[in-house]
Amino acid sequence: MHGWTGFLDEYTHMAGAETREPGLPETLSALLVSEACNVGLTPVADETYPPLSRARLNWVAHNYLRSAAHAAANARLVDYHTPLPLAQAWGGGEMASADGMRRHPCCHHPRRLQPALLRPPARIHPVLDGRHVHRLRLEADPRHTA
């Protein structure tokens, strides 16, 4: 994604230094994954690869990850995706996931039958409690009968 958008270039050193550390895209990518998945550094750290050493991850997190950089990088990603045909087909982005999603709880492979196919679709509503996203099954959709 960075190759298409350059979004990682928005993460600059807090002192304003213009130099880019070797392996910085790998370090930033690992930090963004660990932050997005809320798993900490252990799953992305690799002491045998210098850009992913724990010391390097901590140093880059302290010196490069800031909310302003996240906002600028996100803007680059959105600007890249907005004109794409698929994004246009999905609409202008007025509906957020907090607005509720309609999801049919069925199997992903057409040949595999699961009891979920016999149940009516449900309203699934993601809820953020500050650190985690939970999906709550609110009710069966009354427009569909079993």
Short mmCIF file of C-alpha atoms in Angstrom, two decimals:
data_model
loop_
_atom_site.label_atom_id
_atom_site.label_comp_id
_atom_site.label_asym_id
_atom_site.label_seq_id
_atom_site.Cartn_x
_atom_site.Cartn_y
_atom_site.Cartn_z
CA MET A 1 0.00 0.00 0.00
CA HIS A 2 2.89 2.35 0.76
CA GLY A 3 4.24 1.80 -2.75
CA TRP A 4 0.95 3.05 -4.23
CA THR A 5 0.17 5.85 -1.81
CA GLY A 6 3.36 6.84 0.01
CA PHE A 7 1.32 6.99 3.22
CA LEU A 8 4.28 5.99 5.41
CA ASP A 9 6.07 9.19 4.33
CA GLU A 10 3.65 11.07 6.60
CA TYR A 11 5.39 9.54 9.61
CA THR A 12 8.27 11.94 10.25
CA HIS A 13 10.66 12.12 13.18
CA MET A 14 9.33 14.21 16.05
CA ALA A 15 12.45 16.43 15.90
CA GLY A 16 11.77 17.16 12.24
CA ALA A 17 14.87 15.37 10.99
CA GLU A 18 14.75 14.79 7.23
CA THR A 19 16.81 11.58 7.22
CA ARG A 20 14.95 8.30 6.89
CA GLU A 21 16.30 5.34 8.81
CA PRO A 22 17.01 2.21 6.74
CA GLY A 23 14.14 -0.26 7.08
CA LEU A 24 11.77 2.40 8.41
CA PRO A 25 8.80 1.27 6.24
CA GLU A 26 9.07 -2.27 7.67
CA THR A 27 9.28 -0.93 11.22
CA LEU A 28 6.34 1.43 10.76
CA SER A 29 4.26 -1.29 9.10
CA ALA A 30 4.89 -3.68 11.97
CA LEU A 31 3.99 -0.99 14.50
CA LEU A 32 0.76 -0.12 12.67
CA VAL A 33 -0.27 -3.79 12.54
CA SER A 34 0.50 -4.31 16.23
CA GLU A 35 -1.44 -1.16 17.13
CA ALA A 36 -4.40 -1.94 14.87
CA CYS A 37 -4.70 -5.50 16.13
CA ASN A 38 -4.02 -4.50 19.75
CA VAL A 39 -1.50 -7.32 20.19
CA GLY A 40 1.57 -5.47 21.44
CA LEU A 41 5.07 -5.79 20.04
CA THR A 42 5.78 -9.47 20.71
CA PRO A 43 3.99 -10.87 17.61
CA VAL A 44 5.75 -8.44 15.24
CA ALA A 45 9.20 -8.34 16.87
CA ASP A 46 12.04 -10.36 15.36
CA GLU A 47 15.45 -9.95 16.99
CA THR A 48 17.16 -11.55 13.97
CA TYR A 49 15.96 -8.76 11.64
CA PRO A 50 17.22 -5.30 12.73
CA PRO A 51 14.17 -3.26 11.55
CA LEU A 52 11.95 -5.46 13.75
CA SER A 53 14.07 -5.66 16.88
CA ARG A 54 12.21 -4.73 20.05
CA ALA A 55 14.55 -1.80 20.71
CA ARG A 56 14.02 -0.47 17.18
CA LEU A 57 10.24 -0.88 17.39
CA ASN A 58 10.14 1.02 20.70
CA TRP A 59 12.40 3.79 19.38
CA VAL A 60 10.38 4.29 16.19
CA ALA A 61 7.08 4.16 18.10
CA HIS A 62 8.31 6.88 20.45
CA ASN A 63 9.78 9.12 17.73
CA TYR A 64 7.44 8.63 14.75
CA LEU A 65 3.94 7.57 15.83
CA ARG A 66 1.79 10.59 16.61
CA SER A 67 -1.90 11.25 16.09
CA ALA A 68 -1.18 14.00 13.53
CA ALA A 69 0.89 11.54 11.49
CA HIS A 70 -1.90 8.93 11.71
CA ALA A 71 -4.40 11.51 10.45
CA ALA A 72 -2.18 12.58 7.54
CA ALA A 73 -1.42 8.97 6.55
CA ASN A 74 -5.10 8.10 6.73
CA ALA A 75 -5.93 11.06 4.49
CA ARG A 76 -3.48 9.75 1.87
CA LEU A 77 -5.10 6.31 1.98
CA VAL A 78 -8.59 7.75 1.66
CA ASP A 79 -7.54 10.06 -1.18
CA TYR A 80 -6.08 7.10 -3.05
CA HIS A 81 -9.13 4.86 -2.60
CA THR A 82 -11.91 7.42 -3.11
CA PRO A 83 -11.75 7.53 -6.96
CA LEU A 84 -11.51 3.74 -7.33
CA PRO A 85 -14.58 2.15 -9.02
CA LEU A 86 -15.25 -0.22 -6.11
CA ALA A 87 -15.21 2.63 -3.61
CA GLN A 88 -17.57 4.58 -5.87
CA ALA A 89 -19.92 1.59 -6.07
CA TRP A 90 -20.04 1.37 -2.27
CA GLY A 91 -21.06 5.00 -1.97
CA GLY A 92 -19.62 8.19 -0.61
CA GLY A 93 -18.71 6.91 2.83
CA GLU A 94 -21.67 8.40 4.66
CA MET A 95 -22.40 5.17 6.55
CA ALA A 96 -20.00 4.10 9.26
CA SER A 97 -19.74 0.65 10.74
CA ALA A 98 -21.37 2.01 13.89
CA ASP A 99 -24.54 2.56 11.85
CA GLY A 100 -25.06 -1.20 11.87
CA MET A 101 -24.28 -3.78 9.25
CA ARG A 102 -26.63 -6.22 7.62
CA ARG A 103 -24.95 -9.58 7.51
CA HIS A 104 -26.27 -13.01 6.68
CA PRO A 105 -24.57 -15.57 8.95
CA CYS A 106 -23.92 -18.26 6.37
CA CYS A 107 -21.02 -20.33 5.17
CA HIS A 108 -18.37 -18.92 2.84
CA HIS A 109 -18.22 -21.93 0.56
CA PRO A 110 -21.39 -22.77 -1.41
CA ARG A 111 -20.92 -26.54 -1.07
CA ARG A 112 -20.60 -26.52 2.70
CA LEU A 113 -23.96 -26.55 4.45
CA GLN A 114 -24.12 -25.25 7.97
CA PRO A 115 -27.06 -24.82 10.33
CA ALA A 116 -26.54 -21.05 10.03
CA LEU A 117 -28.11 -21.25 6.57
CA LEU A 118 -31.39 -22.17 8.18
CA ARG A 119 -31.41 -19.17 10.51
CA PRO A 120 -32.73 -15.76 9.45
CA PRO A 121 -30.27 -12.90 8.92
CA ALA A 122 -29.43 -10.91 12.03
CA ARG A 123 -28.52 -7.31 12.68
CA ILE A 124 -24.88 -7.16 13.75
CA HIS A 125 -23.79 -3.98 15.51
CA PRO A 126 -20.11 -3.25 16.27
CA VAL A 127 -19.57 -1.54 19.62
CA LEU A 128 -16.32 0.12 20.68
CA ASP A 129 -15.65 0.05 24.41
CA GLY A 130 -12.51 2.16 24.34
CA ARG A 131 -10.00 -0.55 23.42
CA HIS A 132 -11.83 -3.38 21.68
CA VAL A 133 -14.52 -3.75 19.06
CA HIS A 134 -17.27 -6.20 19.95
CA ARG A 135 -19.95 -7.44 17.58
CA LEU A 136 -23.33 -7.77 19.18
CA ARG A 137 -26.14 -9.80 17.66
CA LEU A 138 -29.09 -7.51 18.28
CA GLU A 139 -32.11 -9.37 16.94
CA ALA A 140 -33.29 -11.56 14.12
CA ASP A 141 -34.50 -9.56 11.16
CA PRO A 142 -38.34 -9.81 11.24
CA ARG A 143 -38.53 -9.53 7.44
CA HIS A 144 -36.99 -13.00 7.07
CA THR A 145 -38.64 -16.09 8.41
CA ALA A 146 -37.00 -19.46 8.83
#
